[in-house]
Coordinates of C-alpha atoms and ligand atoms in Angstrom, one line a residue:
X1 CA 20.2 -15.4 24.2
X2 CA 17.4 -17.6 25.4
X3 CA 18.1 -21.6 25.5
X4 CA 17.0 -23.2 21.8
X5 CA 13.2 -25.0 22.3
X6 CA 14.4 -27.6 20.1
X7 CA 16.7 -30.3 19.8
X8 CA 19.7 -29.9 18.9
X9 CA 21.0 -32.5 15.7
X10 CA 24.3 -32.5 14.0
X11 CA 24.8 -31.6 10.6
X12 CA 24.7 -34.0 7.7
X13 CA 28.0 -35.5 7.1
X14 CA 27.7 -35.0 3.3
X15 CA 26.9 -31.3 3.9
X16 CA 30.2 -30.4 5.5
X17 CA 32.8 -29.8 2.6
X18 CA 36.4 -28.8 3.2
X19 CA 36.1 -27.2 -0.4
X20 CA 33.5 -24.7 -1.3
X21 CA 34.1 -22.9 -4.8
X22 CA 32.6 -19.8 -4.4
X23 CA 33.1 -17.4 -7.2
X24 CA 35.8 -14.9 -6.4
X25 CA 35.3 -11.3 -7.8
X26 CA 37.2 -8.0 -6.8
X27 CA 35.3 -5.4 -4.8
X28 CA 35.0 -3.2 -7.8
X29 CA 33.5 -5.9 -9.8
X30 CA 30.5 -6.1 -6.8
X31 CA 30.1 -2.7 -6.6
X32 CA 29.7 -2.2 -10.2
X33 CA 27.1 -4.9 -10.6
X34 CA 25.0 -3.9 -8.3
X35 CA 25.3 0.1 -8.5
X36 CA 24.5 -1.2 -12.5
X37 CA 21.4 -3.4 -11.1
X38 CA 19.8 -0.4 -8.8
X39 CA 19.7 1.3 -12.2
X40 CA 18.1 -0.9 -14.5
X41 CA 14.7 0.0 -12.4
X42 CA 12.3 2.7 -11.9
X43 CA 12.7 4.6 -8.3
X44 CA 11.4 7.7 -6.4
X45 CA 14.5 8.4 -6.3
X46 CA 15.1 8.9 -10.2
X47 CA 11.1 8.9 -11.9
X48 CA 8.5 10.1 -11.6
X49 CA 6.5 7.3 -9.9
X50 CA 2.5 7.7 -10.5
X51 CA 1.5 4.5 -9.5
X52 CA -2.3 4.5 -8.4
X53 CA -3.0 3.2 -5.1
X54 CA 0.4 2.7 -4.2
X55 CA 1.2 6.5 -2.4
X56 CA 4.7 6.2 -4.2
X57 CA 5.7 9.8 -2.3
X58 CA 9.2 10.9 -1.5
X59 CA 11.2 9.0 1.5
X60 CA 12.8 11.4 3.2
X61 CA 16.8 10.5 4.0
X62 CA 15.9 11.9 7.9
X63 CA 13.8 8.8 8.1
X64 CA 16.4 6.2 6.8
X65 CA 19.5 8.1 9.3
X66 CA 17.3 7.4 12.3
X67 CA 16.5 4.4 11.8
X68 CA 19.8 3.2 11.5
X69 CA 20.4 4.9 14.9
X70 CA 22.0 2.3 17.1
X71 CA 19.6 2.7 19.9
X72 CA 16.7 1.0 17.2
X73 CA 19.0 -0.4 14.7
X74 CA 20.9 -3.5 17.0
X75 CA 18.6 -4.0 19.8
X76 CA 16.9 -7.4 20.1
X77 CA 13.2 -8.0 20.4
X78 CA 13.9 -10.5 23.2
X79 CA 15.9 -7.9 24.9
X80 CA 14.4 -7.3 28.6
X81 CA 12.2 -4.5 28.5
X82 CA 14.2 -2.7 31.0
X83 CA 17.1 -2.1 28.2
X84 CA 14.8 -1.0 25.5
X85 CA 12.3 2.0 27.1
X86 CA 13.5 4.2 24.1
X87 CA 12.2 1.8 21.4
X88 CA 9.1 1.4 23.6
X89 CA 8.2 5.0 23.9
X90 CA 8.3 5.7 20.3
X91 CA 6.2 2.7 19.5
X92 CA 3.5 4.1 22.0
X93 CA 4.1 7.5 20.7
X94 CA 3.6 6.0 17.3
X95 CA 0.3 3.6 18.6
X96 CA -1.2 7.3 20.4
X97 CA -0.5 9.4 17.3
X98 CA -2.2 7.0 14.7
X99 CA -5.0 6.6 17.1
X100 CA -5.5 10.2 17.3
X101 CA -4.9 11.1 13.7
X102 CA -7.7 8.7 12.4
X103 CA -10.1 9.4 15.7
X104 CA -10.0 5.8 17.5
X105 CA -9.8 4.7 20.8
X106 CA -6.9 2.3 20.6
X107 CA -4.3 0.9 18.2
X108 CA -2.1 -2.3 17.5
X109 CA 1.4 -2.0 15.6
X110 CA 1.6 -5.6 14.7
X111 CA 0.4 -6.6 11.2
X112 CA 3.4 -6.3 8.5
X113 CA 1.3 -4.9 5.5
X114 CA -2.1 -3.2 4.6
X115 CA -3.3 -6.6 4.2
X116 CA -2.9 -8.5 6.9
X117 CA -4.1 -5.2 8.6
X118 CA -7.4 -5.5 7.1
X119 CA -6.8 -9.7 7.9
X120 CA -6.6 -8.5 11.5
X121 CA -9.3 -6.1 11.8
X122 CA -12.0 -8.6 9.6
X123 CA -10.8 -11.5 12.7
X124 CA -11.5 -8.6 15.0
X125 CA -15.1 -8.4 13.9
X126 CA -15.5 -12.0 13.4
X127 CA -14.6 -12.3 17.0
X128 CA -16.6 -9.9 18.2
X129 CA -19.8 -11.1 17.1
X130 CA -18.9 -14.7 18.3
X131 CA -18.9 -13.2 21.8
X132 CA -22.1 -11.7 21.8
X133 CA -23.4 -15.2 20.6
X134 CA -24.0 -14.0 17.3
X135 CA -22.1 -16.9 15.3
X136 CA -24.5 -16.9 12.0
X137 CA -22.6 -13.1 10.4
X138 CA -20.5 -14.3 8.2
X139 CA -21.0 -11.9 5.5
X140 CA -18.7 -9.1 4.9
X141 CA -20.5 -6.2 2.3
X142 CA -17.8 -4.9 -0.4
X143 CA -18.4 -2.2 -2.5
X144 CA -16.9 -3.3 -6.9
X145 CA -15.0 0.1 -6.5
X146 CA -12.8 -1.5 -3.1
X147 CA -9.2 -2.7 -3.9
X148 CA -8.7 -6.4 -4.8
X149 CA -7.6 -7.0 -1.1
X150 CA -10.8 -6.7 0.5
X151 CA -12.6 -9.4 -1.0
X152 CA -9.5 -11.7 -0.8
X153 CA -9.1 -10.9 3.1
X154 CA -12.9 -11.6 3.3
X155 CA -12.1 -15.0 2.1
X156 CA -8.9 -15.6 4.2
X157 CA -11.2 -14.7 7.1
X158 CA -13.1 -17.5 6.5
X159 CA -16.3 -15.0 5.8
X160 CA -18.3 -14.5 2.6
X161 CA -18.2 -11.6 0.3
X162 CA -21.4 -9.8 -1.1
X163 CA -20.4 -7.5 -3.5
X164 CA -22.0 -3.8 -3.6
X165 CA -22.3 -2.5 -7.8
X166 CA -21.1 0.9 -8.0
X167 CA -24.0 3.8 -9.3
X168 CA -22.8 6.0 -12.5
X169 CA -20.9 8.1 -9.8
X170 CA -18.5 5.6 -8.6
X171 CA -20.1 5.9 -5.0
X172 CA -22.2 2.4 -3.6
X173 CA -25.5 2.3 -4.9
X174 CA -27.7 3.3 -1.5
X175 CA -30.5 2.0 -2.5
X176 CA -28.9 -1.7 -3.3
X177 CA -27.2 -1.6 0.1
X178 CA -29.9 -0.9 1.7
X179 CA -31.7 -3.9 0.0
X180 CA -29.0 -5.9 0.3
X181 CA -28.7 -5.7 4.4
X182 CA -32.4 -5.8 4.5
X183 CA -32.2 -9.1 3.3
X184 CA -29.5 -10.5 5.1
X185 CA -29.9 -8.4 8.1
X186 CA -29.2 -11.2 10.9
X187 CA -25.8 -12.5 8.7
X188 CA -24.0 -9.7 8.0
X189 CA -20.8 -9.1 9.9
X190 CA -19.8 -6.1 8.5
X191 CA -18.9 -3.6 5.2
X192 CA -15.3 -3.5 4.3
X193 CA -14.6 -0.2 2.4
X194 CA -12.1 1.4 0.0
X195 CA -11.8 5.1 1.2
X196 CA -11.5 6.9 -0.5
X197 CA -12.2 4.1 -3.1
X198 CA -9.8 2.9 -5.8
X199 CA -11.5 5.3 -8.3
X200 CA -10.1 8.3 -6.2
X201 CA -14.1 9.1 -5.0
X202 CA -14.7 10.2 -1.6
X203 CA -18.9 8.7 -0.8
X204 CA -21.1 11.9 -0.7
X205 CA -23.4 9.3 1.0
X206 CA -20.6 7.4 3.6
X207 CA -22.7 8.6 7.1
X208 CA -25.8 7.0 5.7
X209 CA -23.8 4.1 4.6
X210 CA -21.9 3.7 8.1
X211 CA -25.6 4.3 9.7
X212 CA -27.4 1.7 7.1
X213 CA -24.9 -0.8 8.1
X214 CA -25.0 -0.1 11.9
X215 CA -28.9 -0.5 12.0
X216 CA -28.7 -4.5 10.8
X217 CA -25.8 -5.0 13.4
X218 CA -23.3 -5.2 11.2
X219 CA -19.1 -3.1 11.5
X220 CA -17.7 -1.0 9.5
X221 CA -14.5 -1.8 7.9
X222 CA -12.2 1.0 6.2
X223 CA -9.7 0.7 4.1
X224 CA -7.2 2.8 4.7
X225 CA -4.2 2.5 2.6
X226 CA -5.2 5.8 1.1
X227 CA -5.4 8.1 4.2
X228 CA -2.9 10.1 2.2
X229 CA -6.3 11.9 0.9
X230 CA -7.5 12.7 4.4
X231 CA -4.6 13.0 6.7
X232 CA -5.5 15.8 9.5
X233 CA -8.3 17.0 7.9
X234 CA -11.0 14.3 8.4
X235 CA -11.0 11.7 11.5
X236 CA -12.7 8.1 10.2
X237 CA -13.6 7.1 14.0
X238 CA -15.4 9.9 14.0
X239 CA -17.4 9.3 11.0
X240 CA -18.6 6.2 12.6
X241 CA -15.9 3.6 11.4
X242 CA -15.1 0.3 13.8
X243 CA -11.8 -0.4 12.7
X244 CA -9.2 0.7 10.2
X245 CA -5.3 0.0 8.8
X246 CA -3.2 2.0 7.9
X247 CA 0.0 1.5 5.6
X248 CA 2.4 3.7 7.0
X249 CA 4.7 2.3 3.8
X250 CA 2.3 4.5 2.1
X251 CA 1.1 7.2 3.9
X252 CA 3.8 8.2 5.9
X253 CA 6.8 7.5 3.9
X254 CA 8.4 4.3 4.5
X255 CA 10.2 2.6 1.1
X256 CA 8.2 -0.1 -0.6
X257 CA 7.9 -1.6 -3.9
X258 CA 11.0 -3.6 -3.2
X259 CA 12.3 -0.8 -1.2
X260 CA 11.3 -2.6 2.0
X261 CA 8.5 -3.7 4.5
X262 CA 5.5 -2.6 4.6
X263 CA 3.4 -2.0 8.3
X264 CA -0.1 -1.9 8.7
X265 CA -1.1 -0.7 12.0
X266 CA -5.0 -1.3 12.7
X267 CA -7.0 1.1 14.5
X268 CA -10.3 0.4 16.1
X269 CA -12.6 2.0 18.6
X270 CA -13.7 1.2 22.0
X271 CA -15.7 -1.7 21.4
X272 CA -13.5 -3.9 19.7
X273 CA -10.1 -2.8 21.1
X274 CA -9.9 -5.5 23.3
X275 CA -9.9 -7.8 20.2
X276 CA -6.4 -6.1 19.0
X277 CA -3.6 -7.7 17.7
X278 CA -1.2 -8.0 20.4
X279 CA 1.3 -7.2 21.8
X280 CA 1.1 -3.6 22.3
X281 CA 3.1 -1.3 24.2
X282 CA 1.5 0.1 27.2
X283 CA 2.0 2.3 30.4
X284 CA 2.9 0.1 33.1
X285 CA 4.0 2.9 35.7
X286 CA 3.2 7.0 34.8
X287 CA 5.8 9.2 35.4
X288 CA 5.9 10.4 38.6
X289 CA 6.6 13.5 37.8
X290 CA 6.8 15.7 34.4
X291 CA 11.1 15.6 34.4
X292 CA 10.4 11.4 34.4
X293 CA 9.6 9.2 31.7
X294 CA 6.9 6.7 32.5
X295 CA 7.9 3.0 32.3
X296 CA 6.5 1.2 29.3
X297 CA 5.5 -2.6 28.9
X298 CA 4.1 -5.3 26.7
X299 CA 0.2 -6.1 27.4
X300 CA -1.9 -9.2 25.0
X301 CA -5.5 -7.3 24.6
X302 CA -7.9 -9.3 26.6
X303 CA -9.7 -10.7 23.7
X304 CA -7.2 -10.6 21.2
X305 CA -6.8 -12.3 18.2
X306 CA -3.6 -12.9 18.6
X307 CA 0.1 -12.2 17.2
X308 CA 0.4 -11.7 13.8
X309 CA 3.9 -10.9 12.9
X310 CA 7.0 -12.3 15.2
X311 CA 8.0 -10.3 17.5
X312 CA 6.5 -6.5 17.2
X313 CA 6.1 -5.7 13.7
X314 CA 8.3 -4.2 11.3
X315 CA 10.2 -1.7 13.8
X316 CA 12.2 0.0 11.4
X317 CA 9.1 1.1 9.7
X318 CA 7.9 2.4 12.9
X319 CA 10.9 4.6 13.4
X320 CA 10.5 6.0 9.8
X321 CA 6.8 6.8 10.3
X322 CA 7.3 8.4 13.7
X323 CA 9.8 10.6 12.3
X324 CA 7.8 11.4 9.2
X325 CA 5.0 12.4 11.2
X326 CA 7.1 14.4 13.8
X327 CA 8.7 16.7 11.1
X328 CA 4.8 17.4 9.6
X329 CA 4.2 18.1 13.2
X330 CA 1.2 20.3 13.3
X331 CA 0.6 20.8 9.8
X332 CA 0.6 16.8 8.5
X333 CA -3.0 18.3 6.6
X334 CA -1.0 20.1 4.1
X335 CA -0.1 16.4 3.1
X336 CA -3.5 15.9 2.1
X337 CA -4.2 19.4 0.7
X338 CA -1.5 19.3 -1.5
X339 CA -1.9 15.1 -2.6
X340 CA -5.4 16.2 -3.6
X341 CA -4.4 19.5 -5.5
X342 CA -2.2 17.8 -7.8
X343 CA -4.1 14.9 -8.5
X344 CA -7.2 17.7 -9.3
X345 CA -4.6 19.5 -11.1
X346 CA -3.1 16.7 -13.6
X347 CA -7.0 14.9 -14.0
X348 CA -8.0 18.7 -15.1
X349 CA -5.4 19.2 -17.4
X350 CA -5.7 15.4 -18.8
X351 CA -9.2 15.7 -19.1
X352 CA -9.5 17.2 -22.9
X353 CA -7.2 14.0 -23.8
X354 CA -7.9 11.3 -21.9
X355 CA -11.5 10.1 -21.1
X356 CA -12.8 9.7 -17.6
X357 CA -15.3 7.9 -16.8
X358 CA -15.9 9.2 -13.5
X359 CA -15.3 13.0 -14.1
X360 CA -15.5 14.8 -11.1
X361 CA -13.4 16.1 -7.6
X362 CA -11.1 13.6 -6.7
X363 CA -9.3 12.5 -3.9
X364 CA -5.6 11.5 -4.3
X365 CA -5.6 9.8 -7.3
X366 CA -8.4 9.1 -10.4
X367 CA -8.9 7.2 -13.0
X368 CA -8.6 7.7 -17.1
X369 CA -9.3 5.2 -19.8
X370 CA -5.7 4.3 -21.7
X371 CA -8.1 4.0 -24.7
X372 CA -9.8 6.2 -27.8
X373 CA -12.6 5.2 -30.1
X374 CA -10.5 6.2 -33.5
X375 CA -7.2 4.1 -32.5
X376 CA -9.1 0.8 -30.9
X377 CA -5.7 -1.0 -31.5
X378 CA -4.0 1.3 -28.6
X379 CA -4.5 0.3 -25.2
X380 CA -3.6 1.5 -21.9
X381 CA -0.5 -1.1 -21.8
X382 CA 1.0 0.5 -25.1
X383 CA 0.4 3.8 -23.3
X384 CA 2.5 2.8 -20.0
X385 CA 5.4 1.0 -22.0
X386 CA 5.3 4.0 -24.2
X387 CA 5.8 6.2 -20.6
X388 CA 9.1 4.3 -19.5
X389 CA 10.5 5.1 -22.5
X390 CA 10.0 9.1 -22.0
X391 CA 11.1 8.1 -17.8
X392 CA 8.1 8.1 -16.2
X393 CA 7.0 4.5 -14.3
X394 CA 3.6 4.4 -15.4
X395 CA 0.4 4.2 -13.2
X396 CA -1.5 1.1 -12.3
X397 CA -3.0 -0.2 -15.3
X398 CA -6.3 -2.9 -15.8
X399 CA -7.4 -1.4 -12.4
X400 CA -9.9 -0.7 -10.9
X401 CA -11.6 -3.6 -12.6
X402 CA -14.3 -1.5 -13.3
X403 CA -12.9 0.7 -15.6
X404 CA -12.3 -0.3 -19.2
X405 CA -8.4 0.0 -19.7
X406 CA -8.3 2.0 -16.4
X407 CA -4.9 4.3 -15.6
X408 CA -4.9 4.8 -12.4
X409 CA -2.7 8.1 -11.7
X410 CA -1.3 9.3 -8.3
X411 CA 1.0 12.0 -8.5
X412 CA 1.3 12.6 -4.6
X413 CA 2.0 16.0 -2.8
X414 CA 6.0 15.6 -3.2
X415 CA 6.2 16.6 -6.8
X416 CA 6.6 20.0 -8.4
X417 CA 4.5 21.5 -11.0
X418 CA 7.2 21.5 -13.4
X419 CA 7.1 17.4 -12.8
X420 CA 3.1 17.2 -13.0
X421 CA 3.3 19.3 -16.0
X422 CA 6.0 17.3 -17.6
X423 CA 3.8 14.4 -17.3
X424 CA 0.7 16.3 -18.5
X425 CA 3.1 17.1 -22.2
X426 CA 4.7 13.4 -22.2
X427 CA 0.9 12.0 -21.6
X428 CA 0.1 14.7 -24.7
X429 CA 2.8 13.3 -26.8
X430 CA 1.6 9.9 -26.7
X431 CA -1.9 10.6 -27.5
X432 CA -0.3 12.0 -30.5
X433 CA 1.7 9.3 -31.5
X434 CA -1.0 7.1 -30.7
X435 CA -2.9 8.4 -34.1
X436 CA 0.6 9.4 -36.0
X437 CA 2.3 5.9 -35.3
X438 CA 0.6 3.9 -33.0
X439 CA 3.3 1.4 -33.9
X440 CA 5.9 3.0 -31.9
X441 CA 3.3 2.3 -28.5
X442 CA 2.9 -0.9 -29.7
X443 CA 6.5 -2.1 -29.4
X444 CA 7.7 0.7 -26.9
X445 CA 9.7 0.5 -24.6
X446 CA 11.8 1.1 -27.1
X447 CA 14.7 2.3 -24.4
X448 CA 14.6 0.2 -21.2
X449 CA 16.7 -2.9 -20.3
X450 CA 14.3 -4.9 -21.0
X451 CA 12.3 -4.6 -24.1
X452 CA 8.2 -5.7 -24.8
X453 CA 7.7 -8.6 -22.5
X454 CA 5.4 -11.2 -24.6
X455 CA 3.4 -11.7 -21.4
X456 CA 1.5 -15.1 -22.8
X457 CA 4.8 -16.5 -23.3
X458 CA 6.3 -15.1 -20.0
X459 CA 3.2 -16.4 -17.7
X460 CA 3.0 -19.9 -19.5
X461 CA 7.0 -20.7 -19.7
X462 CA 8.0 -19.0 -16.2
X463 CA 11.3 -18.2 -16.1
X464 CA 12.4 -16.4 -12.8
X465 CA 15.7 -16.3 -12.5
X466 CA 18.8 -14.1 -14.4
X467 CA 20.5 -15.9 -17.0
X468 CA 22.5 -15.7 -20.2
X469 CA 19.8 -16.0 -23.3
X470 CA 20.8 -17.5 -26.6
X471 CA 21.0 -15.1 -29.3
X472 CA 17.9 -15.6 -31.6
X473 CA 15.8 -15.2 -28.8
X474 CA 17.2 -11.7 -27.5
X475 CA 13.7 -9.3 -28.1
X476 CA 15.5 -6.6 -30.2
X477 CA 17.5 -8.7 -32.8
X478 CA 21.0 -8.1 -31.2
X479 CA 23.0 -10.9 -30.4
X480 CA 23.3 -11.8 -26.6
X481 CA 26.8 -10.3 -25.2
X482 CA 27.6 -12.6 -22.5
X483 CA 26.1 -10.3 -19.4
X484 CA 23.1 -12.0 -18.4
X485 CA 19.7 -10.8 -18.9
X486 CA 16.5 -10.9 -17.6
X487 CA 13.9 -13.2 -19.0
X488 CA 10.6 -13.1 -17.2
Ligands
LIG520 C1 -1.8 -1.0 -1.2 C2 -3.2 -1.2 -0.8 C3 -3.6 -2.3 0.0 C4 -2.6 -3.4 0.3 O1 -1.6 -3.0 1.1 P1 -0.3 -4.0 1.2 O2 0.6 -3.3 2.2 O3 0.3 -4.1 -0.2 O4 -0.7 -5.3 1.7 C5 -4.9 -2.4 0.4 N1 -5.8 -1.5 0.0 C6 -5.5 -0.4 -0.8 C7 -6.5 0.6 -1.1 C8 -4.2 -0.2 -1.2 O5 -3.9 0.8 -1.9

């Protein structure tokens, strides 16, 4: 271990206790709690998890075994480089295969999640600019349809946001972009953009969107958290794109949602790769010949923005994403074939029931309204407590913004038909007992843990931690055993 970089101090007298009373319980005891806790929630592993924007796909188990490998497991990330070529050579396998997969020229592991992927790559243009003297863009375009992250990294960045009002498509209005950089052709830094966007639309215009901002000097920013709609079929450095994240928590497979961390490696091409997060693994000596390995190595970009994340990133999510990738091998499109058929196939089959206001092709997801004109008292909420109670976690609900009491569904390519059409009938159902007794949406879930959450209560007394409630104020009536519960 290195030596510690700072002093050393003694520990607080009244801090040192000869008696600690910890509570004692039995093994069993432990293991029941928490085997009880794990089920009290929603998982992949047990629902059906449609949750718009979120990729909530199977994790395959080959992904968890290897890494908990040793070799990746207990190393140390101050280990001499020397000791850990292994860990190194996946993570440039992992930098090399990303790069390729989305068309750039180079690629930076560092950031921890999708947003502080697209907080590294808006730095990366910021930078840029500054070193071609151009201090004054400071405006980053954003399109209403982009996911609530891009105007809040906009704002991290320092940089201000223009928003871009979607046309009666979903797509950017072309004719107010092209107004819009018009005017502020010698400020704009750049277009940040949802792709596809969060109302599942692939642009029919994005080339002449790319070129429009390209011809007032500005970069193109994607956002691409849901790659899972073009993996191996269409390359975004190709399309013209500067610089992209992925979330490999998303797209390839790593647990989230309280399943883990996330990673969100950003991609970029020539031009700005020297602004990279860093560091990134590198070739320090090829192999000399094809039977040897080359020697791998740490290298800061020359103009980097700098570390991000302590150490390299989230590692194990690296290991996870390389071995996701590796067992697609060749044929990682038929992710993306089959994540857009079944999102085509449940908005088709939803489509007599639930209103869309964007009805056409989608990409991996779409969006319905949780609402009808004859039962205004039902709202997409009632509809998604409603679906816990049939064990399905429902989709995102209230976004997009732009969409009335908006379900967002993503049924991702790792569910069967049987599953997509169970949800289609259970969706059925409740549009039926919407009209029939739209009091049983009202105060569903009727059969979860915890019962209808008053959320003006819950956001204005905030209550966050586990304990016992007193017995008026337990949500169904029954008096409180004494296992605790949760309250907000
Ligand atoms: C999930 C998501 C993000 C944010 O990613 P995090 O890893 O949660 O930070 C950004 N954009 C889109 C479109 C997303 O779906």
């Amino acid at each position: 271990m290195p030596q510690p970089d700072v002093p050393t101090t003694d520990i607080p007298s009244e801090l040192l206790r000869d008696e600690l009373p910890l509570p004692e319980v039995s093994e069993i005891e432990v293991v029941r709690h928490f085997t009880r806790l794990s089920q009290l929630n929603n998982a992949i592993d047990t629902h059906f998890y449609p949750l718009g924007s979120c990729t909530m796909k199977y994790n395959p188990k080959i992904n968890e075994a290897m890494a908990r490998l040793d070799g990746f497991a207990n190393i140390h990330p101050l280990q001499a480089t020397d000791t850990v070529q292994g860990a190194l050579a996946l993570m440039y396998r992992l930098q090399e295969w990303l790069r390729e997969i989305a068309g750039f020229a180079a690629t930076s592991l560092q950031p921890a999640a999708g947003a502080q992927g697209e907080f590294a790559g808006i730095l990366m243009i910021r930078k840029y600019h500054i070193e071609q003297g151009d201090e004054k863009r400071t405006k980053i375009l954003v399109p209403n349809s982009a996911h609530g992250t891009n105007p809040a990294t906009t704002t991290m960045a320092g940089l201000e946001v223009i928003e871009i009002g979607a046309g009666p498509d979903g797509e950017v209005d072309l004719a107010v972009l092209k107004a819009v950089c018009d005017e502020h052709r010698d400020t704009i830094a750049g277009m940040m953009m949802t792709i596809p966007s969060t109302l599942g639309v692939f642009e029919d215009d994005l080339l002449e969107i790319i070129e429009t901002v390209h011809s007032v000097g500005g970069l193109m920013y994607m956002d691409g958290a849901n790659m899972n709609a073009l993996l191996g079929i269409a390359k975004p450095g190709e399309m013209g794109i500067d610089v992209m994240h992925y979330n490999l928590h998303k797209t390839f497979s790593t647990p989230h949602g309280g399943g883990g961390p996330g990673s969100g490696p950003v991609c970029c091409s020539e031009k700005l790769a020297p602004y990279l997060p860093g560091p990134i693994v590198t070739i320090v000596e090829p192999a000399s010949d094809e039977h040897e390995a080359p020697l791998y190595g740490w290298q800061m970009p020359e103009k980097s923005i700098g570390r991000l994340k302590a150490f390299h990133g989230n590692f194990g999510m690296h290991v996870r994403a390389y071995a996701y990738i590796l067992a697609y091998g060749n044929q990682l499109d038929q992710v993306a074939r089959h994540a857009v058929l079944n999102a085509n196939y449940l908005r088709v089959q939803l489509h007599d029931t639930y209103n869309s206001p964007y009805d056409r092709l989608c990409g991996h997801e779409f969006v319905v309204e949780g609402r009808w004109k004859d039962v205004p008292d039902v709202h997409a909420l009632d509809i998604s407590k409603r679906l816990i109670d049939y064990g399905i976690h429902p989709p995102t609900n209230y976004f997009p913004l732009i969409v009335p009491e908006a379900l967002l569904i993503e049924p991702t390519e790792t569910e069967t038909k049987a599953t997509l059409d169970h949800f289609v009938s259970v969706m059925k159902k409740i549009a039926e007992e919407a009209r029939t007794n739209p009091q049983l949406l009202h105060e569903a879930p009727h059969h979860a843990p915890v019962k209808r959450v008053d959320e003006v209560r819950a956001a204005r007394q905030l209550v966050l931690c586990c304990q016992p409630l007193p017995a008026e104020s337990t949500s169904d009536g029954v008096s409180a055993s004494s296992e605790p519960e949760v309250v907000a």
